[in-house]
PDB file of C-alpha atoms and ligand atoms in Angstrom:
ATOM      1  CA  MET A   1      -3.860   4.601 -22.502  1.00  0.00           C
ATOM      2  CA  ARG A   2      -2.244   3.189 -18.715  1.00  0.00           C
ATOM      3  CA  THR A   3      -1.803   6.478 -17.468  1.00  0.00           C
ATOM      4  CA  LYS A   4      -4.037   9.286 -16.451  1.00  0.00           C
ATOM      5  CA  GLU A   5      -3.984  13.089 -14.944  1.00  0.00           C
ATOM      6  CA  ILE A   6      -5.559  12.796 -11.537  1.00  0.00           C
ATOM      7  CA  GLY A   7      -4.388  16.364  -9.873  1.00  0.00           C
ATOM      8  CA  LYS A   8      -2.089  19.574 -10.651  1.00  0.00           C
ATOM      9  CA  ASN A   9       1.083  17.884 -12.175  1.00  0.00           C
ATOM     10  CA  LEU A  10       0.316  14.741 -10.664  1.00  0.00           C
ATOM     11  CA  PHE A  11      -0.510  11.186 -12.973  1.00  0.00           C
ATOM     12  CA  GLN A  12      -1.433   7.560 -12.266  1.00  0.00           C
ATOM     13  CA  VAL A  13      -0.130   4.561 -14.109  1.00  0.00           C
ATOM     14  CA  GLU A  14      -2.292   1.241 -14.131  1.00  0.00           C
ATOM     15  CA  LEU A  15       0.637  -1.272 -13.766  1.00  0.00           C
ATOM     16  CA  ASP A  16      -1.840  -4.444 -14.705  1.00  0.00           C
ATOM     17  CA  THR A  17       0.202  -6.188 -12.745  1.00  0.00           C
ATOM     18  CA  GLY A  18      -0.341 -10.421 -13.870  1.00  0.00           C
ATOM     19  CA  GLY A  19      -2.911  -9.031 -15.762  1.00  0.00           C
ATOM     20  CA  PHE A  20      -5.025  -7.630 -13.221  1.00  0.00           C
ATOM     21  CA  ARG A  21      -6.624  -4.225 -13.575  1.00  0.00           C
ATOM     22  CA  ASN A  22      -7.207  -2.094 -10.382  1.00  0.00           C
ATOM     23  CA  LEU A  23      -4.638  -3.756  -8.716  1.00  0.00           C
ATOM     24  CA  ILE A  24      -1.335  -1.706  -8.234  1.00  0.00           C
ATOM     25  CA  CYS A  25      -0.867   1.398  -9.630  1.00  0.00           C
ATOM     26  CA  SER A  26       2.143   3.871  -9.057  1.00  0.00           C
ATOM     27  CA  TYR A  27       1.841   7.945  -9.505  1.00  0.00           C
ATOM     28  CA  ILE A  28       4.273  10.600 -10.926  1.00  0.00           C
ATOM     29  CA  ILE A  29       4.879  13.747  -9.331  1.00  0.00           C
ATOM     30  CA  ARG A  30       5.655  16.293 -12.457  1.00  0.00           C
ATOM     31  CA  ALA A  31       8.042  18.181 -10.357  1.00  0.00           C
ATOM     32  CA  SER A  32      11.294  20.132 -11.015  1.00  0.00           C
ATOM     33  CA  LYS A  33      12.904  17.366  -9.571  1.00  0.00           C
ATOM     34  CA  LEU A  34      10.556  14.565 -11.224  1.00  0.00           C
ATOM     35  CA  THR A  35       9.164  11.782  -8.436  1.00  0.00           C
ATOM     36  CA  LEU A  36       7.571   8.417  -9.179  1.00  0.00           C
ATOM     37  CA  VAL A  37       5.870   6.912  -6.376  1.00  0.00           C
ATOM     38  CA  GLU A  38       5.792   3.147  -6.150  1.00  0.00           C
ATOM     39  CA  SER A  39       7.762   0.840  -8.504  1.00  0.00           C
ATOM     40  CA  GLY A  40       4.737  -1.705  -8.004  1.00  0.00           C
ATOM     41  CA  PRO A  41       6.203  -5.459  -8.541  1.00  0.00           C
ATOM     42  CA  THR A  42       9.229  -6.838 -10.474  1.00  0.00           C
ATOM     43  CA  SER A  43       6.557  -8.740 -12.938  1.00  0.00           C
ATOM     44  CA  SER A  44       5.034  -5.135 -14.086  1.00  0.00           C
ATOM     45  CA  ILE A  45       7.894  -3.079 -14.374  1.00  0.00           C
ATOM     46  CA  PRO A  46       7.666  -3.222 -18.315  1.00  0.00           C
ATOM     47  CA  ASN A  47       3.839  -1.729 -18.041  1.00  0.00           C
ATOM     48  CA  LEU A  48       5.117   0.819 -15.585  1.00  0.00           C
ATOM     49  CA  ILE A  49       8.264   1.785 -18.101  1.00  0.00           C
ATOM     50  CA  SER A  50       5.219   1.867 -20.986  1.00  0.00           C
ATOM     51  CA  GLY A  51       3.546   4.480 -18.937  1.00  0.00           C
ATOM     52  CA  LEU A  52       6.279   6.834 -18.612  1.00  0.00           C
ATOM     53  CA  LYS A  53       6.908   6.565 -22.176  1.00  0.00           C
ATOM     54  CA  GLU A  54       3.271   6.922 -23.050  1.00  0.00           C
ATOM     55  CA  LEU A  55       3.519  10.388 -20.763  1.00  0.00           C
ATOM     56  CA  GLU A  56       6.853  11.468 -22.736  1.00  0.00           C
ATOM     57  CA  ILE A  57       8.711  11.354 -19.854  1.00  0.00           C
ATOM     58  CA  SER A  58      12.363  10.614 -20.169  1.00  0.00           C
ATOM     59  CA  LEU A  59      13.764   8.141 -17.951  1.00  0.00           C
ATOM     60  CA  GLU A  60      17.009  10.123 -17.277  1.00  0.00           C
ATOM     61  CA  ASP A  61      14.818  12.860 -15.561  1.00  0.00           C
ATOM     62  CA  ILE A  62      13.501  11.123 -12.478  1.00  0.00           C
ATOM     63  CA  GLN A  63      15.197  12.045  -9.767  1.00  0.00           C
ATOM     64  CA  TYR A  64      13.435   9.697  -6.869  1.00  0.00           C
ATOM     65  CA  LEU A  65      11.723   6.607  -6.347  1.00  0.00           C
ATOM     66  CA  ALA A  66       9.789   6.965  -3.401  1.00  0.00           C
ATOM     67  CA  ILE A  67       8.427   3.641  -2.217  1.00  0.00           C
ATOM     68  CA  THR A  68       5.873   3.423   0.491  1.00  0.00           C
ATOM     69  CA  HIS A  69       7.424   0.160   1.883  1.00  0.00           C
ATOM     70  CA  VAL A  70       9.610  -2.840   0.581  1.00  0.00           C
ATOM     71  CA  HIS A  71       6.519  -5.147   0.316  1.00  0.00           C
ATOM     72  CA  LEU A  72       6.782  -6.977  -3.075  1.00  0.00           C
ATOM     73  CA  ASP A  73       3.409  -4.950  -4.776  1.00  0.00           C
ATOM     74  CA  HIS A  74       4.998  -1.734  -3.318  1.00  0.00           C
ATOM     75  CA  GLY A  75       8.721  -1.538  -4.041  1.00  0.00           C
ATOM     76  CA  GLY A  76       9.503  -5.182  -5.372  1.00  0.00           C
ATOM     77  CA  GLY A  77      10.148  -3.674  -8.664  1.00  0.00           C
ATOM     78  CA  ALA A  78      13.029  -0.977  -7.452  1.00  0.00           C
ATOM     79  CA  GLY A  79      16.266  -2.933  -8.077  1.00  0.00           C
ATOM     80  CA  THR A  80      14.708  -3.893 -11.537  1.00  0.00           C
ATOM     81  CA  LEU A  81      13.294  -0.250 -12.181  1.00  0.00           C
ATOM     82  CA  LEU A  82      16.737   1.389 -11.410  1.00  0.00           C
ATOM     83  CA  LYS A  83      18.622  -0.241 -14.075  1.00  0.00           C
ATOM     84  CA  PHE A  84      15.868   2.200 -16.309  1.00  0.00           C
ATOM     85  CA  LEU A  85      16.582   5.112 -14.359  1.00  0.00           C
ATOM     86  CA  PRO A  86      20.397   6.038 -14.336  1.00  0.00           C
ATOM     87  CA  ASN A  87      19.630   9.481 -11.879  1.00  0.00           C
ATOM     88  CA  ALA A  88      17.176   8.416  -9.442  1.00  0.00           C
ATOM     89  CA  GLN A  89      17.558   7.343  -5.880  1.00  0.00           C
ATOM     90  CA  VAL A  90      15.013   5.731  -4.137  1.00  0.00           C
ATOM     91  CA  LEU A  91      13.320   6.951  -0.620  1.00  0.00           C
ATOM     92  CA  VAL A  92      12.598   3.902   1.752  1.00  0.00           C
ATOM     93  CA  HIS A  93      12.009   3.849   5.312  1.00  0.00           C
ATOM     94  CA  LYS A  94      15.141   3.425   6.869  1.00  0.00           C
ATOM     95  CA  ARG A  95      13.951  -0.287   8.344  1.00  0.00           C
ATOM     96  CA  GLY A  96      13.078  -1.148   4.948  1.00  0.00           C
ATOM     97  CA  MET A  97      16.373  -0.388   3.350  1.00  0.00           C
ATOM     98  CA  PRO A  98      18.415  -3.565   4.160  1.00  0.00           C
ATOM     99  CA  HIS A  99      15.339  -5.190   2.429  1.00  0.00           C
ATOM    100  CA  LEU A 100      15.977  -3.711  -0.505  1.00  0.00           C
ATOM    101  CA  ILE A 101      19.633  -4.217  -0.482  1.00  0.00           C
ATOM    102  CA  ASN A 102      19.448  -7.877   0.362  1.00  0.00           C
ATOM    103  CA  PRO A 103      15.915  -8.846  -0.677  1.00  0.00           C
ATOM    104  CA  ASP A 104      16.485 -12.826  -0.458  1.00  0.00           C
ATOM    105  CA  ARG A 105      14.030 -13.248   3.185  1.00  0.00           C
ATOM    106  CA  LEU A 106      11.901 -10.659   1.949  1.00  0.00           C
ATOM    107  CA  TRP A 107      11.610 -12.997  -0.960  1.00  0.00           C
ATOM    108  CA  GLN A 108      11.101 -16.260   1.196  1.00  0.00           C
ATOM    109  CA  SER A 109       8.819 -14.767   3.857  1.00  0.00           C
ATOM    110  CA  ALA A 110       6.497 -13.607   0.768  1.00  0.00           C
ATOM    111  CA  GLN A 111       6.717 -16.987  -0.503  1.00  0.00           C
ATOM    112  CA  SER A 112       5.486 -18.580   2.049  1.00  0.00           C
ATOM    113  CA  VAL A 113       2.752 -15.654   3.426  1.00  0.00           C
ATOM    114  CA  LEU A 114       1.587 -14.983  -0.433  1.00  0.00           C
ATOM    115  CA  GLY A 115       1.947 -18.531  -1.950  1.00  0.00           C
ATOM    116  CA  PHE A 116       1.024 -18.100  -5.562  1.00  0.00           C
ATOM    117  CA  VAL A 117       0.283 -14.359  -5.657  1.00  0.00           C
ATOM    118  CA  SER A 118       4.277 -13.840  -4.732  1.00  0.00           C
ATOM    119  CA  GLU A 119       4.879 -15.354  -8.210  1.00  0.00           C
ATOM    120  CA  ILE A 120       2.687 -13.131  -9.852  1.00  0.00           C
ATOM    121  CA  PHE A 121       4.538  -9.988  -8.193  1.00  0.00           C
ATOM    122  CA  GLY A 122       7.881 -11.760  -8.943  1.00  0.00           C
ATOM    123  CA  LYS A 123      11.102 -11.917  -7.421  1.00  0.00           C
ATOM    124  CA  PRO A 124      12.848  -8.633  -6.486  1.00  0.00           C
ATOM    125  CA  GLU A 125      16.283  -7.810  -7.436  1.00  0.00           C
ATOM    126  CA  PRO A 126      18.811  -6.096  -5.229  1.00  0.00           C
ATOM    127  CA  VAL A 127      18.986  -2.203  -5.138  1.00  0.00           C
ATOM    128  CA  PRO A 128      22.700  -0.735  -4.669  1.00  0.00           C
ATOM    129  CA  LYS A 129      23.233   0.547  -1.113  1.00  0.00           C
ATOM    130  CA  GLU A 130      24.106   4.361  -2.913  1.00  0.00           C
ATOM    131  CA  ARG A 131      21.421   4.551  -4.856  1.00  0.00           C
ATOM    132  CA  ILE A 132      19.164   4.464  -1.464  1.00  0.00           C
ATOM    133  CA  ILE A 133      18.165   7.561   1.070  1.00  0.00           C
ATOM    134  CA  PRO A 134      17.065   6.060   4.223  1.00  0.00           C
ATOM    135  CA  VAL A 135      14.591   8.314   5.273  1.00  0.00           C
ATOM    136  CA  THR A 136      12.076   8.938   8.469  1.00  0.00           C
ATOM    137  CA  GLU A 137      10.054  11.815   8.784  1.00  0.00           C
ATOM    138  CA  GLY A 138      11.029  15.143   6.502  1.00  0.00           C
ATOM    139  CA  THR A 139      10.466  17.120   3.483  1.00  0.00           C
ATOM    140  CA  PHE A 140      11.927  16.778   0.390  1.00  0.00           C
ATOM    141  CA  ASP A 141      12.122  19.821  -1.738  1.00  0.00           C
ATOM    142  CA  LEU A 142      11.153  18.977  -5.314  1.00  0.00           C
ATOM    143  CA  GLY A 143      12.298  22.057  -6.932  1.00  0.00           C
ATOM    144  CA  ASN A 144      10.363  25.574  -7.748  1.00  0.00           C
ATOM    145  CA  GLY A 145       8.469  25.320  -4.468  1.00  0.00           C
ATOM    146  CA  ALA A 146       7.269  21.875  -4.604  1.00  0.00           C
ATOM    147  CA  LYS A 147       7.504  19.531  -1.402  1.00  0.00           C
ATOM    148  CA  LEU A 148       6.885  15.859  -0.298  1.00  0.00           C
ATOM    149  CA  LYS A 149       6.839  15.305   3.400  1.00  0.00           C
ATOM    150  CA  THR A 150       7.490  12.116   4.504  1.00  0.00           C
ATOM    151  CA  VAL A 151       5.334  10.790   7.429  1.00  0.00           C
ATOM    152  CA  GLU A 152       5.868   7.595   9.537  1.00  0.00           C
ATOM    153  CA  THR A 153       3.003   5.499   9.139  1.00  0.00           C
ATOM    154  CA  LEU A 154       3.682   2.364  10.857  1.00  0.00           C
ATOM    155  CA  GLY A 155       1.024  -0.744  12.019  1.00  0.00           C
ATOM    156  CA  HIS A 156       0.667  -2.276   8.274  1.00  0.00           C
ATOM    157  CA  ALA A 157       4.330  -2.674   8.368  1.00  0.00           C
ATOM    158  CA  SER A 158       7.170  -1.649  10.959  1.00  0.00           C
ATOM    159  CA  HIS A 159       8.510   0.555   8.191  1.00  0.00           C
ATOM    160  CA  ASN A 160       5.495   1.955   6.119  1.00  0.00           C
ATOM    161  CA  LEU A 161       6.141   5.694   5.045  1.00  0.00           C
ATOM    162  CA  SER A 162       3.400   7.817   3.586  1.00  0.00           C
ATOM    163  CA  TYR A 163       3.941  10.717   1.200  1.00  0.00           C
ATOM    164  CA  GLN A 164       2.331  13.931   1.024  1.00  0.00           C
ATOM    165  CA  GLU A 165       2.455  16.100  -2.295  1.00  0.00           C
ATOM    166  CA  SER A 166       2.526  19.579  -2.318  1.00  0.00           C
ATOM    167  CA  PHE A 167       0.374  20.532  -5.446  1.00  0.00           C
ATOM    168  CA  ASN A 168      -2.788  19.072  -4.560  1.00  0.00           C
ATOM    169  CA  ASN A 169      -2.011  18.399  -0.554  1.00  0.00           C
ATOM    170  CA  GLY A 170      -2.653  14.939  -1.371  1.00  0.00           C
ATOM    171  CA  VAL A 171      -1.432  11.539   0.418  1.00  0.00           C
ATOM    172  CA  PHE A 172      -0.050   8.489  -0.742  1.00  0.00           C
ATOM    173  CA  PRO A 173      -0.389   6.267   2.199  1.00  0.00           C
ATOM    174  CA  GLY A 174       1.189   2.903   0.633  1.00  0.00           C
ATOM    175  CA  ASP A 175      -1.274   0.596   2.821  1.00  0.00           C
ATOM    176  CA  ALA A 176      -1.609   2.421   5.819  1.00  0.00           C
ATOM    177  CA  ALA A 177      -5.298   3.665   4.788  1.00  0.00           C
ATOM    178  CA  GLY A 178      -6.566   0.038   3.409  1.00  0.00           C
ATOM    179  CA  THR A 179      -7.440  -1.368  -0.014  1.00  0.00           C
ATOM    180  CA  TYR A 180      -9.428   0.997  -1.752  1.00  0.00           C
ATOM    181  CA  PHE A 181     -12.086  -0.722  -4.376  1.00  0.00           C
ATOM    182  CA  PRO A 182     -12.654   1.971  -6.973  1.00  0.00           C
ATOM    183  CA  GLU A 183     -15.302  -0.032  -9.019  1.00  0.00           C
ATOM    184  CA  PHE A 184     -17.684   0.081  -5.009  1.00  0.00           C
ATOM    185  CA  ASP A 185     -15.865   3.430  -4.071  1.00  0.00           C
ATOM    186  CA  VAL A 186     -14.865   1.941  -0.797  1.00  0.00           C
ATOM    187  CA  VAL A 187     -12.445   0.415   1.594  1.00  0.00           C
ATOM    188  CA  VAL A 188     -11.283  -2.900   3.204  1.00  0.00           C
ATOM    189  CA  PRO A 189      -8.336  -3.439   5.717  1.00  0.00           C
ATOM    190  CA  THR A 190      -4.826  -4.424   4.589  1.00  0.00           C
ATOM    191  CA  THR A 191      -3.636  -5.966   7.810  1.00  0.00           C
ATOM    192  CA  PRO A 192      -1.388  -9.145   7.227  1.00  0.00           C
ATOM    193  CA  PRO A 193       0.591 -10.525  10.285  1.00  0.00           C
ATOM    194  CA  PRO A 194       2.671  -8.886  12.224  1.00  0.00           C
ATOM    195  CA  PHE A 195      -0.220  -6.233  12.005  1.00  0.00           C
ATOM    196  CA  ARG A 196      -0.094  -3.985  14.787  1.00  0.00           C
ATOM    197  CA  LEU A 197      -3.674  -2.488  15.338  1.00  0.00           C
ATOM    198  CA  ASP A 198      -2.688   0.310  18.237  1.00  0.00           C
ATOM    199  CA  VAL A 199       0.262   1.243  15.912  1.00  0.00           C
ATOM    200  CA  ALA A 200      -2.258   1.855  12.785  1.00  0.00           C
ATOM    201  CA  LEU A 201      -4.597   3.565  15.092  1.00  0.00           C
ATOM    202  CA  THR A 202      -1.987   6.429  15.844  1.00  0.00           C
ATOM    203  CA  SER A 203      -0.856   6.699  12.085  1.00  0.00           C
ATOM    204  CA  LEU A 204      -4.191   7.144  10.777  1.00  0.00           C
ATOM    205  CA  ASP A 205      -4.572  10.129  13.277  1.00  0.00           C
ATOM    206  CA  LYS A 206      -1.248  11.431  12.256  1.00  0.00           C
ATOM    207  CA  LEU A 207      -2.771  11.198   8.154  1.00  0.00           C
ATOM    208  CA  ILE A 208      -6.134  12.667   9.569  1.00  0.00           C
ATOM    209  CA  ASN A 209      -3.931  15.501  11.186  1.00  0.00           C
ATOM    210  CA  LEU A 210      -2.604  16.532   7.566  1.00  0.00           C
ATOM    211  CA  GLN A 211      -5.866  17.141   6.491  1.00  0.00           C
ATOM    212  CA  PRO A 212      -5.365  15.665   3.188  1.00  0.00           C
ATOM    213  CA  THR A 213      -7.506  16.486  -0.373  1.00  0.00           C
ATOM    214  CA  ALA A 214      -7.161  13.270  -1.596  1.00  0.00           C
ATOM    215  CA  LEU A 215      -5.456   9.539  -1.238  1.00  0.00           C
ATOM    216  CA  TYR A 216      -3.528   8.208  -3.728  1.00  0.00           C
ATOM    217  CA  TYR A 217      -4.232   4.500  -2.875  1.00  0.00           C
ATOM    218  CA  SER A 218      -1.040   1.982  -4.159  1.00  0.00           C
ATOM    219  CA  HIS A 219      -4.387  -0.353  -4.475  1.00  0.00           C
ATOM    220  CA  PHE A 220      -6.168   1.386  -6.189  1.00  0.00           C
ATOM    221  CA  GLY A 221      -6.453   4.938  -7.105  1.00  0.00           C
ATOM    222  CA  LYS A 222      -7.682   8.394  -5.998  1.00  0.00           C
ATOM    223  CA  ALA A 223     -10.012   8.396  -3.668  1.00  0.00           C
ATOM    224  CA  SER A 224     -11.727  11.558  -2.615  1.00  0.00           C
ATOM    225  CA  ASN A 225     -12.937  12.570   0.971  1.00  0.00           C
ATOM    226  CA  ALA A 226      -9.881  11.817   2.221  1.00  0.00           C
ATOM    227  CA  VAL A 227     -10.408  12.731   5.914  1.00  0.00           C
ATOM    228  CA  GLN A 228     -13.819  10.644   6.464  1.00  0.00           C
ATOM    229  CA  ARG A 229     -12.583   8.058   4.712  1.00  0.00           C
ATOM    230  CA  LEU A 230      -9.549   7.647   7.170  1.00  0.00           C
ATOM    231  CA  ARG A 231     -11.753   7.628  10.008  1.00  0.00           C
ATOM    232  CA  ASP A 232     -14.299   5.298   8.827  1.00  0.00           C
ATOM    233  CA  TYR A 233     -11.114   3.457   8.349  1.00  0.00           C
ATOM    234  CA  LYS A 234     -10.075   3.526  11.755  1.00  0.00           C
ATOM    235  CA  SER A 235     -13.432   2.173  12.991  1.00  0.00           C
ATOM    236  CA  GLN A 236     -13.636  -0.787  10.378  1.00  0.00           C
ATOM    237  CA  LEU A 237     -10.359  -1.643  12.169  1.00  0.00           C
ATOM    238  CA  GLU A 238     -11.750  -1.312  15.476  1.00  0.00           C
ATOM    239  CA  LEU A 239     -14.758  -3.929  14.741  1.00  0.00           C
ATOM    240  CA  TRP A 240     -12.582  -6.306  12.912  1.00  0.00           C
ATOM    241  CA  ALA A 241     -10.196  -6.309  15.920  1.00  0.00           C
ATOM    242  CA  LYS A 242     -13.081  -6.434  18.564  1.00  0.00           C
ATOM    243  CA  ILE A 243     -14.749  -9.783  16.309  1.00  0.00           C
ATOM    244  CA  ALA A 244     -11.566 -11.049  15.994  1.00  0.00           C
ATOM    245  CA  GLU A 245     -11.009 -10.722  19.680  1.00  0.00           C
ATOM    246  CA  GLU A 246     -14.212 -12.112  21.190  1.00  0.00           C
ATOM    247  CA  GLY A 247     -13.856 -14.805  18.828  1.00  0.00           C
ATOM    248  CA  MET A 248     -10.692 -16.070  20.276  1.00  0.00           C
ATOM    249  CA  LYS A 249     -11.692 -15.292  23.534  1.00  0.00           C
ATOM    250  CA  GLN A 250     -14.701 -17.900  22.893  1.00  0.00           C
ATOM    251  CA  ASN A 251     -12.662 -20.374  21.053  1.00  0.00           C
ATOM    252  CA  ARG A 252     -14.138 -19.529  17.528  1.00  0.00           C
ATOM    253  CA  SER A 253     -13.040 -21.053  14.200  1.00  0.00           C
ATOM    254  CA  PHE A 254     -10.863 -18.742  11.797  1.00  0.00           C
ATOM    255  CA  GLU A 255     -13.664 -19.341   9.643  1.00  0.00           C
ATOM    256  CA  GLN A 256     -16.740 -18.312  12.322  1.00  0.00           C
ATOM    257  CA  ILE A 257     -14.564 -15.362  13.111  1.00  0.00           C
ATOM    258  CA  ARG A 258     -14.031 -14.509   9.094  1.00  0.00           C
ATOM    259  CA  ASP A 259     -18.055 -14.608   8.594  1.00  0.00           C
ATOM    260  CA  ARG A 260     -18.963 -12.758  11.478  1.00  0.00           C
ATOM    261  CA  ILE A 261     -16.819  -9.906   9.900  1.00  0.00           C
ATOM    262  CA  ILE A 262     -18.666 -10.316   6.652  1.00  0.00           C
ATOM    263  CA  VAL A 263     -21.987 -10.169   8.066  1.00  0.00           C
ATOM    264  CA  GLU A 264     -21.090  -7.507  10.693  1.00  0.00           C
ATOM    265  CA  ASP A 265     -18.889  -4.851   8.701  1.00  0.00           C
ATOM    266  CA  LYS A 266     -20.934  -2.943   6.419  1.00  0.00           C
ATOM    267  CA  VAL A 267     -18.840  -2.565   3.406  1.00  0.00           C
ATOM    268  CA  MET A 268     -18.351  -6.397   3.553  1.00  0.00           C
ATOM    269  CA  ASN A 269     -21.843  -7.439   4.088  1.00  0.00           C
ATOM    270  CA  GLN A 270     -22.510  -5.924   0.654  1.00  0.00           C
ATOM    271  CA  PRO A 271     -23.244  -9.018  -1.693  1.00  0.00           C
ATOM    272  CA  ALA A 272     -21.667  -7.377  -4.591  1.00  0.00           C
ATOM    273  CA  ILE A 273     -18.654  -6.848  -2.335  1.00  0.00           C
ATOM    274  CA  ALA A 274     -18.696  -9.950  -0.937  1.00  0.00           C
ATOM    275  CA  SER A 275     -19.056 -11.747  -4.204  1.00  0.00           C
ATOM    276  CA  PHE A 276     -16.288  -9.398  -5.840  1.00  0.00           C
ATOM    277  CA  ILE A 277     -13.388 -10.610  -3.252  1.00  0.00           C
ATOM    278  CA  ARG A 278     -14.874 -14.193  -2.985  1.00  0.00           C
ATOM    279  CA  SER A 279     -13.845 -14.496  -6.715  1.00  0.00           C
ATOM    280  CA  HIS A 280     -11.088 -12.220  -6.885  1.00  0.00           C
ATOM    281  CA  ARG A 281      -7.752 -14.814  -7.080  1.00  0.00           C
ATOM    282  CA  ILE A 282      -5.569 -12.332  -5.013  1.00  0.00           C
ATOM    283  CA  TYR A 283      -8.387 -10.306  -2.930  1.00  0.00           C
ATOM    284  CA  SER A 284      -9.618 -13.459  -1.841  1.00  0.00           C
ATOM    285  CA  LYS A 285      -6.048 -14.762  -0.526  1.00  0.00           C
ATOM    286  CA  THR A 286      -5.374 -11.238   1.137  1.00  0.00           C
ATOM    287  CA  VAL A 287      -8.519 -10.141   2.307  1.00  0.00           C
ATOM    288  CA  LEU A 288     -10.626 -12.857   3.381  1.00  0.00           C
ATOM    289  CA  GLU A 289      -7.267 -14.945   4.544  1.00  0.00           C
ATOM    290  CA  ASN A 290      -4.376 -13.075   5.656  1.00  0.00           C
ATOM    291  CA  CYS A 291      -5.970  -9.464   6.957  1.00  0.00           C
ATOM    292  CA  ILE A 292      -8.315 -11.225   8.814  1.00  0.00           C
ATOM    293  CA  LYS A 293      -5.031 -13.436  10.451  1.00  0.00           C
ATOM    294  CA  GLY A 294      -3.515 -10.325  10.820  1.00  0.00           C
ATOM    295  CA  PHE A 295      -6.224  -9.372  13.586  1.00  0.00           C
ATOM    296  CA  VAL A 296      -6.390 -13.029  15.269  1.00  0.00           C
ATOM    297  CA  GLU A 297      -2.674 -13.105  15.594  1.00  0.00           C
ATOM    298  CA  TYR A 298      -2.784  -9.578  16.970  1.00  0.00           C
ATOM    299  CA  SER A 299      -5.398 -10.579  19.887  1.00  0.00           C
ATOM    300  CA  LYS A 300      -3.258 -13.380  20.523  1.00  0.00           C
ATOM    301  CA  ARG A 301      -0.091 -10.950  21.314  1.00  0.00           C
ATOM    302  CA  LYS A 302      -2.271  -8.597  23.018  1.00  0.00           C
ATOM    303  CA  PRO A 303      -1.025  -8.409  26.594  1.00  0.00           C
ATOM    304  CA  ASP A 304      -4.529  -7.945  28.395  1.00  0.00           C
ATOM    305  CA  SER A 305      -6.578 -10.196  26.824  1.00  0.00           C
TER     306      SER A 305
HETATM  307 ZN1   ZN B   1       0.054  -3.603  -0.709  1.00  0.00          ZN
END
């Protein structure tokens, strides 16, 4: 089984991208306007389709494909997926729209930032312009009183949207609330350059104000205790930023900054979690390199540092 029911009219699909479990998932909201949240990357579209079949969903019934942002692991597969969904329209932040229509630049930058990880995700195919609904903040009617609210939650990306579903009052944050490791029930930052700490903190306040009952992470799965988790994530971002800023002022190397984060962060300093991240082919690259780099670059750009 690659699907599971995680709430009222809500299902999670394990995408098994590149053979990695618990890395990326999509979600299905079973409203009268059937809605899919996240296509995931190009390479795992066949797995997503087999998940939809498992739930006995007819592909022509899907009305919306809601993308949190256009990064390869979230919206990269949209162009490929749409070939199988004749009636679906894509919801994406208006600033992400050009990258869906022409993914060339996105692919090039993903290759340089992610290296071999971009090859695991696969090259995105273009999405026809007429199938895209550009959004910022608003509410979509999913039929029979069900709603999908879109909330601008920038910081991780300049176009990250979160979606709030009305059946369970849960939120799909994309990458605005970190990466969730269901194995350990903890969150770590997802903050690659050009990460904006100030904007990310404001976005987290917006999510806290929604008082969600649950967070549905694209990486990975449903997490309870949503409001406290969002508050803890804010503190975690502030700690990483403080260590990066002090490290830069004291001319510390990247490795010294990284090692101090691992010592002082109460998630990262748990030996089982640290060794899980270090030995994970993807998280060792994203969490321990790109996400720390995001804070280092941010502290260089900060006008008052
Ligand atoms: Zn992501």
